[in-house]
Coordinates of C-alpha atoms in Angstrom, one line a residue:
M55 CA -58.6 35.5 29.1
K56 CA -60.2 35.6 25.8
K57 CA -58.2 33.7 23.5
I58 CA -57.1 36.2 20.9
F59 CA -58.2 35.1 16.8
P60 CA -55.3 35.8 15.1
F61 CA -58.1 36.8 11.3
N62 CA -61.7 36.8 11.2
S63 CA -62.8 33.7 11.9
S64 CA -66.2 33.4 9.7
L65 CA -64.4 34.4 6.3
T66 CA -60.8 32.2 7.2
I67 CA -64.0 29.5 7.5
I68 CA -65.8 30.2 4.6
I69 CA -63.1 30.7 2.1
I70 CA -61.9 27.1 3.2
I71 CA -64.9 25.9 2.6
I72 CA -64.6 27.4 -0.7
N73 CA -61.5 26.1 -1.6
A74 CA -61.4 22.6 0.0
I75 CA -64.6 22.2 -2.2
A76 CA -62.5 23.0 -5.7
I77 CA -59.4 21.1 -3.8
E78 CA -61.0 17.9 -3.8
S79 CA -62.9 18.3 -7.1
A80 CA -59.5 19.6 -8.6
S81 CA -57.8 16.2 -7.1
N82 CA -60.9 14.4 -8.8
S83 CA -60.6 15.6 -11.9
F84 CA -56.4 15.8 -13.0
G85 CA -55.4 13.4 -9.9
R86 CA -52.8 13.3 -7.7
S87 CA -50.7 10.4 -9.5
G88 CA -49.3 13.5 -11.9
I89 CA -50.0 10.8 -14.9
G90 CA -51.3 12.4 -17.3
A91 CA -52.2 15.9 -15.7
V92 CA -51.5 18.9 -17.3
W93 CA -50.9 22.6 -16.7
Y94 CA -52.9 24.9 -18.2
G95 CA -53.0 27.7 -15.5
R96 CA -52.7 31.3 -15.9
G97 CA -50.2 34.2 -15.5
T98 CA -49.0 37.4 -16.4
N99 CA -46.4 36.9 -18.6
D100 CA -47.3 34.6 -21.9
N101 CA -43.4 33.5 -21.3
I102 CA -43.6 32.8 -17.7
S103 CA -46.0 29.6 -16.7
P104 CA -47.0 29.2 -13.0
Y105 CA -44.2 25.6 -12.9
T106 CA -41.1 28.7 -13.9
A107 CA -42.1 30.7 -11.1
L108 CA -42.3 28.0 -8.5
Q109 CA -39.1 26.7 -10.2
A110 CA -37.3 29.6 -9.4
W111 CA -38.7 29.6 -5.9
K112 CA -37.1 26.0 -5.1
S113 CA -33.8 26.8 -6.3
A114 CA -34.1 30.5 -4.3
I115 CA -34.7 28.4 -0.9
T116 CA -31.4 26.8 0.3
D117 CA -32.2 25.0 2.7
D118 CA -35.3 21.9 3.1
P119 CA -34.8 19.8 6.4
S120 CA -38.3 18.1 5.5
K121 CA -37.7 17.2 2.5
I122 CA -40.7 19.2 2.1
L123 CA -39.6 20.1 -2.3
D124 CA -39.2 16.7 -3.2
S125 CA -42.2 16.6 -4.2
W126 CA -41.6 19.7 -6.6
V127 CA -41.2 18.3 -10.1
G128 CA -42.3 17.6 -13.7
S129 CA -45.2 20.7 -14.8
N130 CA -47.5 18.9 -12.7
V131 CA -47.8 21.8 -10.2
C132 CA -51.0 20.8 -8.4
N133 CA -48.7 17.9 -7.1
Y134 CA -46.7 20.4 -5.2
K135 CA -46.7 19.2 -1.4
G136 CA -48.0 22.8 0.1
V137 CA -50.0 23.9 -4.0
F138 CA -53.9 23.7 -4.1
C139 CA -55.0 24.3 -7.2
V140 CA -58.7 24.9 -8.0
Q141 CA -60.7 24.2 -11.3
S142 CA -60.1 27.6 -13.0
T143 CA -63.5 29.5 -14.8
Q144 CA -61.3 31.3 -16.8
N145 CA -59.3 31.1 -19.4
D146 CA -55.7 31.8 -19.8
Y147 CA -53.3 32.7 -22.8
M148 CA -53.4 29.8 -24.3
G149 CA -57.2 29.6 -24.2
S150 CA -58.6 26.5 -21.8
N151 CA -59.2 26.6 -18.5
G152 CA -57.0 24.2 -16.4
P153 CA -56.5 24.0 -12.5
T154 CA -54.8 27.2 -11.8
I155 CA -52.4 27.7 -7.7
A156 CA -55.9 29.3 -5.3
A157 CA -53.4 28.7 -2.2
I158 CA -49.8 28.2 -0.9
D159 CA -49.4 27.4 2.1
L160 CA -46.0 26.3 3.5
N161 CA -46.6 27.1 7.9
H162 CA -43.9 25.4 9.8
A163 CA -42.1 24.2 6.8
N164 CA -38.4 25.1 8.4
L165 CA -37.9 26.5 5.0
Q166 CA -34.7 28.4 4.4
G167 CA -34.4 30.8 1.4
T168 CA -35.7 33.8 0.1
L169 CA -38.9 35.5 -1.5
V170 CA -38.7 35.9 -5.6
K171 CA -40.1 38.1 -7.9
E172 CA -41.6 35.7 -9.9
L173 CA -44.3 34.2 -7.9
S174 CA -46.4 37.3 -8.7
I175 CA -47.3 35.4 -12.0
L176 CA -49.4 33.5 -9.5
T177 CA -52.6 36.6 -10.3
D178 CA -54.8 33.5 -8.8
L179 CA -53.9 33.2 -5.6
S180 CA -55.6 33.6 -2.6
L181 CA -53.7 32.3 0.5
L182 CA -49.6 32.7 1.5
H183 CA -48.7 31.7 4.7
L184 CA -45.1 30.8 4.8
N185 CA -45.6 31.1 8.9
S186 CA -42.5 29.2 11.1
N187 CA -40.0 29.4 8.5
R188 CA -36.1 30.9 8.5
F189 CA -37.0 33.5 4.9
T190 CA -35.2 35.8 5.1
G191 CA -34.7 39.2 3.2
T192 CA -38.1 41.7 2.5
V193 CA -41.6 41.3 -0.1
P194 CA -41.2 41.8 -4.1
D195 CA -41.9 45.0 -5.3
S196 CA -43.4 42.7 -8.0
F197 CA -45.8 41.0 -5.0
R198 CA -48.2 44.2 -6.3
S199 CA -49.2 41.9 -8.7
L200 CA -51.1 38.9 -6.7
F201 CA -54.4 40.5 -7.3
S202 CA -56.3 37.2 -6.5
L203 CA -54.2 37.6 -2.6
T204 CA -56.6 37.9 0.5
E205 CA -54.1 36.9 3.4
L206 CA -50.2 36.8 3.7
D207 CA -49.0 34.9 6.5
L208 CA -45.0 35.5 6.7
S209 CA -45.2 35.4 10.5
N210 CA -42.3 33.9 11.8
N211 CA -39.5 34.4 9.8
L212 CA -36.3 36.3 9.3
F213 CA -37.5 39.0 7.2
S214 CA -35.8 42.0 7.0
G215 CA -36.2 45.7 5.9
Q216 CA -38.7 48.4 6.6
F217 CA -42.1 47.9 6.4
P218 CA -42.8 45.9 2.9
S219 CA -45.1 48.6 0.8
S220 CA -46.1 46.7 -1.8
T221 CA -48.3 44.6 0.5
L222 CA -50.2 48.3 0.5
L223 CA -50.7 48.0 -3.2
I224 CA -51.8 44.7 -3.2
P225 CA -55.7 45.5 -3.8
N226 CA -57.5 42.7 -2.1
L227 CA -56.1 42.0 0.8
L228 CA -57.4 41.6 4.2
Y229 CA -55.2 40.1 6.2
I230 CA -51.9 41.1 7.0
D231 CA -49.4 39.0 9.3
L232 CA -45.7 40.2 9.4
R233 CA -45.3 39.2 13.6
F234 CA -41.6 37.7 14.5
N235 CA -40.1 39.4 12.0
N236 CA -36.8 42.2 11.8
F237 CA -38.7 44.9 10.4
Y238 CA -38.2 48.0 11.2
G239 CA -39.2 51.7 11.3
R240 CA -41.9 53.9 10.8
L241 CA -45.7 53.0 9.7
P242 CA -46.6 54.1 6.7
Q243 CA -49.8 56.0 6.7
E244 CA -51.1 54.3 3.5
L245 CA -51.1 51.1 6.2
F246 CA -54.6 52.6 7.7
N247 CA -55.9 53.7 5.3
R248 CA -56.6 50.0 3.4
R249 CA -59.1 47.7 2.9
L250 CA -57.8 45.4 6.1
D251 CA -60.1 43.0 8.8
A252 CA -56.6 41.7 10.4
I253 CA -53.0 43.6 11.5
F254 CA -50.2 41.7 13.0
L255 CA -47.4 43.7 13.0
N256 CA -46.1 42.6 17.4
N257 CA -42.8 41.1 17.7
N258 CA -40.4 43.0 15.3
Q259 CA -38.8 45.8 15.5
F260 CA -40.9 48.9 13.8
G261 CA -40.3 52.8 16.3
G262 CA -41.5 55.7 15.2
E263 CA -45.3 57.6 16.2
I264 CA -47.8 55.6 15.6
P265 CA -49.6 58.1 12.4
Q266 CA -51.8 60.0 13.3
N267 CA -54.4 57.8 11.3
L268 CA -55.1 54.7 12.5
G269 CA -58.9 55.5 13.2
N270 CA -59.5 54.6 9.9
S271 CA -58.5 51.5 10.3
P272 CA -61.9 49.7 9.4
A273 CA -60.1 46.9 10.7
S274 CA -61.5 43.8 13.8
V275 CA -58.2 43.1 15.1
I276 CA -55.1 45.4 15.2
N277 CA -51.8 44.1 17.0
L278 CA -48.9 46.3 17.4
A279 CA -46.6 44.9 21.0
N280 CA -43.4 44.3 21.6
N281 CA -42.6 47.6 18.9
N282 CA -40.5 50.5 19.3
F283 CA -43.6 52.9 18.9
S284 CA -42.9 55.8 21.0
G285 CA -44.4 59.7 21.3
E286 CA -48.7 59.3 22.4
I287 CA -51.6 57.5 21.1
P288 CA -53.3 59.0 18.4
F289 CA -55.9 61.2 18.9
S290 CA -58.0 59.3 16.3
F291 CA -57.4 56.1 17.8
G292 CA -60.6 57.4 19.9
Y293 CA -62.6 57.5 16.6
M294 CA -62.4 54.2 15.0
G295 CA -64.5 51.8 12.6
P296 CA -67.7 49.8 15.0
R297 CA -66.4 46.4 13.8
L298 CA -63.0 47.1 15.9
K299 CA -62.5 43.4 18.5
E300 CA -59.3 43.9 19.9
I301 CA -56.5 46.1 19.7
L302 CA -53.3 45.8 21.9
F303 CA -50.5 47.8 21.9
I304 CA -48.7 45.9 24.8
N305 CA -44.4 46.5 25.3
N306 CA -43.7 50.0 23.9
Q307 CA -42.1 53.8 24.7
L308 CA -46.0 54.9 24.0
T309 CA -46.7 59.1 26.3
G310 CA -49.4 60.5 26.7
C311 CA -52.9 60.0 28.2
I312 CA -55.2 57.3 26.8
P313 CA -57.7 59.3 24.7
E314 CA -61.4 60.3 26.0
G315 CA -62.7 58.8 23.1
V316 CA -62.0 55.6 24.0
G317 CA -65.8 55.2 24.6
I318 CA -66.9 54.6 21.5
W319 CA -66.3 50.7 20.7
Q320 CA -69.1 49.3 22.1
N321 CA -68.1 46.3 20.4
L322 CA -64.6 46.2 22.1
Q323 CA -63.5 42.5 23.7
V324 CA -59.6 43.2 24.0
L325 CA -57.4 46.4 24.7
D326 CA -53.8 46.0 25.7
L327 CA -52.2 49.1 26.4
S328 CA -49.7 47.7 29.1
F329 CA -46.5 48.2 30.1
N330 CA -46.0 51.7 28.8
S331 CA -45.1 55.1 29.8
L332 CA -49.0 56.1 29.8
M333 CA -50.3 59.3 32.8
G334 CA -52.9 60.7 33.8
Q335 CA -56.6 59.8 34.6
L336 CA -58.3 56.9 33.2
P337 CA -61.4 58.6 31.1
D338 CA -64.4 57.5 32.4
S339 CA -65.3 56.5 28.7
V340 CA -63.7 53.5 29.6
S341 CA -67.5 52.4 31.4
C342 CA -69.2 52.5 28.2
L343 CA -67.1 49.7 26.1
A344 CA -70.3 46.9 26.9
Q345 CA -68.5 44.0 25.1
I346 CA -65.1 44.1 27.0
E347 CA -64.0 41.6 28.3
V348 CA -59.9 41.2 28.8
L349 CA -58.3 45.3 29.8
N350 CA -55.1 45.4 30.7
L351 CA -53.7 48.8 31.5
G352 CA -50.9 46.8 33.6
H353 CA -47.5 48.5 34.3
N354 CA -48.0 51.8 33.5
R355 CA -47.9 55.8 35.5
L356 CA -51.9 56.2 35.8
S357 CA -53.2 57.9 37.9
G358 CA -56.3 59.0 40.5
D359 CA -59.1 56.6 41.8
L360 CA -59.9 53.6 39.0
P361 CA -63.8 54.4 37.7
E362 CA -66.5 52.6 39.3
L363 CA -68.5 52.1 36.0
V364 CA -65.9 50.3 34.6
C365 CA -65.7 47.9 37.9
E366 CA -69.7 47.3 36.8
L367 CA -69.1 46.6 33.2
R368 CA -70.8 43.3 32.9
N369 CA -68.4 41.5 30.1
L370 CA -64.9 41.8 32.0
L371 CA -63.5 38.7 32.6
N372 CA -60.3 40.3 33.4
L373 CA -59.1 43.9 35.1
T374 CA -55.1 44.3 35.3
V375 CA -53.9 47.7 36.7
A376 CA -50.8 46.6 38.2
Y377 CA -48.0 48.5 38.9
N378 CA -49.6 51.9 38.5
F379 CA -50.3 54.9 40.7
F380 CA -54.2 54.3 41.3
S381 CA -54.8 55.7 45.0
G382 CA -58.5 53.7 45.6
F383 CA -60.8 52.1 43.9
S384 CA -64.8 51.5 45.4
Q385 CA -66.1 48.7 46.9
E386 CA -68.1 48.1 43.0
C387 CA -64.9 46.9 42.0
S388 CA -64.1 45.0 45.3
K389 CA -67.0 42.7 44.2
L390 CA -65.0 42.0 40.9
L391 CA -63.2 38.9 42.9
N392 CA -66.6 37.5 43.6
R393 CA -67.8 36.8 40.1
N394 CA -64.6 35.3 39.1
V395 CA -63.4 38.7 37.3
G396 CA -59.2 38.0 37.5
F397 CA -58.8 42.2 39.1
D398 CA -54.8 42.5 40.0
F399 CA -54.4 46.1 41.4
S400 CA -51.0 45.8 42.9
L401 CA -47.8 48.2 43.4
N402 CA -50.6 50.8 43.0
C403 CA -51.1 53.8 46.0
I404 CA -54.2 52.7 47.4
P405 CA -54.1 52.7 51.2
G406 CA -55.4 49.5 53.7
K407 CA -54.4 47.5 50.8
D408 CA -51.3 44.7 50.7
M409 CA -49.2 45.0 48.1
Q410 CA -49.0 48.9 47.8
R411 CA -46.0 50.8 46.4
P412 CA -43.8 51.8 49.2
R413 CA -44.9 55.2 50.2
P414 CA -42.7 57.8 49.9
E415 CA -43.2 56.5 45.4
C416 CA -46.5 57.3 45.8
F417 CA -45.4 60.8 46.6
M418 CA -44.7 62.2 43.2
I419 CA -47.2 61.5 41.5
P420 CA -46.4 60.6 37.5
G421 CA -48.1 63.2 35.2
G422 CA -48.9 65.6 37.6
G423 CA -48.8 68.3 34.7
L424 CA -50.2 66.2 31.9
N425 CA -53.3 68.5 30.7
C426 CA -55.8 64.8 29.5
L427 CA -59.1 65.6 27.8
R428 CA -62.0 64.4 29.9
V429 CA -65.3 64.5 29.7
P430 CA -67.2 63.9 33.0
S431 CA -69.6 60.7 32.3
P432 CA -72.3 59.9 35.3
N433 CA -73.8 56.8 33.7
S434 CA -73.8 54.7 31.2
L435 CA -76.8 56.0 29.3
L436 CA -74.8 59.0 28.2
C437 CA -72.0 57.0 26.7
G438 CA -73.1 56.9 23.1
T439 CA -74.6 60.5 23.2
M440 CA -71.4 62.0 24.7
M441 CA -68.6 60.1 22.1
V442 CA -71.0 61.7 19.3
E443 CA -71.1 65.1 20.5
S444 CA -67.4 65.4 20.6
H445 CA -66.9 62.9 17.4
Q446 CA -68.8 66.3 16.2
T447 CA -67.1 68.7 17.5
N448 CA -63.7 67.5 17.1
S449 CA -64.6 67.2 12.8
T450 CA -66.1 70.4 13.3
T451 CA -63.7 72.6 15.0
S452 CA -60.9 70.4 12.2
T453 CA -63.0 71.5 9.3
T454 CA -63.3 75.5 10.8
H455 CA -59.1 75.1 11.1
S456 CA -58.4 73.5 7.6
S457 CA -61.3 76.2 5.8
P458 CA -59.2 79.0 3.7

């Protein structure tokens, strides 16, 4: 199975290189001993300095078993463990252009505490990584003032409450990771209108229907797995941007059909819809996923024949349709094992195959009365044309319905 990268690797590599050079420069200029180093960092409030902000946060941390914050003493915050500075190119309110905090990385520090509003004065902060700690509460509203923040990783903590709306007001945010927390409630529509490259919300308690504007998102990676989402997959899901590489809906309570427009994602590499209650026949447009490597449809209520063109996809590494109600597949699908493609079709209703459902379970196919929009696709050459025409038809219909 393809390794699922947690963010846009090229973007992060660029950021890491820039920060590494800048951090080295700052280290050489100001030293790591703290002797003679003076903090000039910029803030948004003349009465609050970065030193004051970090000390306020330190006071809100109630347990530090690794003694990481023992280094958080003195006015030279560039010497604090987990805090990284760069040379500022702009004058602060004191007329100086000293070091400024560019990143805070406290991943795997096992800290217990809360976030504080004072952190919002770190307006040059580009990365805030707090993976694998024991932070509780939620994200302060003041975080909307973190104008330079591009990456926010709060994963694997104990944060709770509804989706932190303040994160959607951070103007330059590209990467948001809220995985493995206790957030709950509905997702705000604005989430999928933002210019985010990676959205990780899996393993929380989010619920309700997925916003209908899902297709507006320009993200390359979206993970909504292991939540309590219900209802149908939004129709706009079939018309997401061409940058989409991976999208995961694993282990929710989704029902209805797989949208016909799924085949428009020519660059999609990972699609996982497993452990839901999706029904109906698989759209032929799935055969248009030319770059797909992992296609997991297992543990649903899908039926009909597995389209031959799906099994002909040349980049497939793993195809899982187990625990459905498929009634057959072609000889081409039987060749997948010879191509070293993982192919799990167990617990279906395929005659003559081992490890299938008991016959009585196959007499009543779920979703027999479900009406899914399905456009026949006789060959893969029609994929792009079919999707474009379908999209244009849908757009025209929407315009007509919205006209006075």
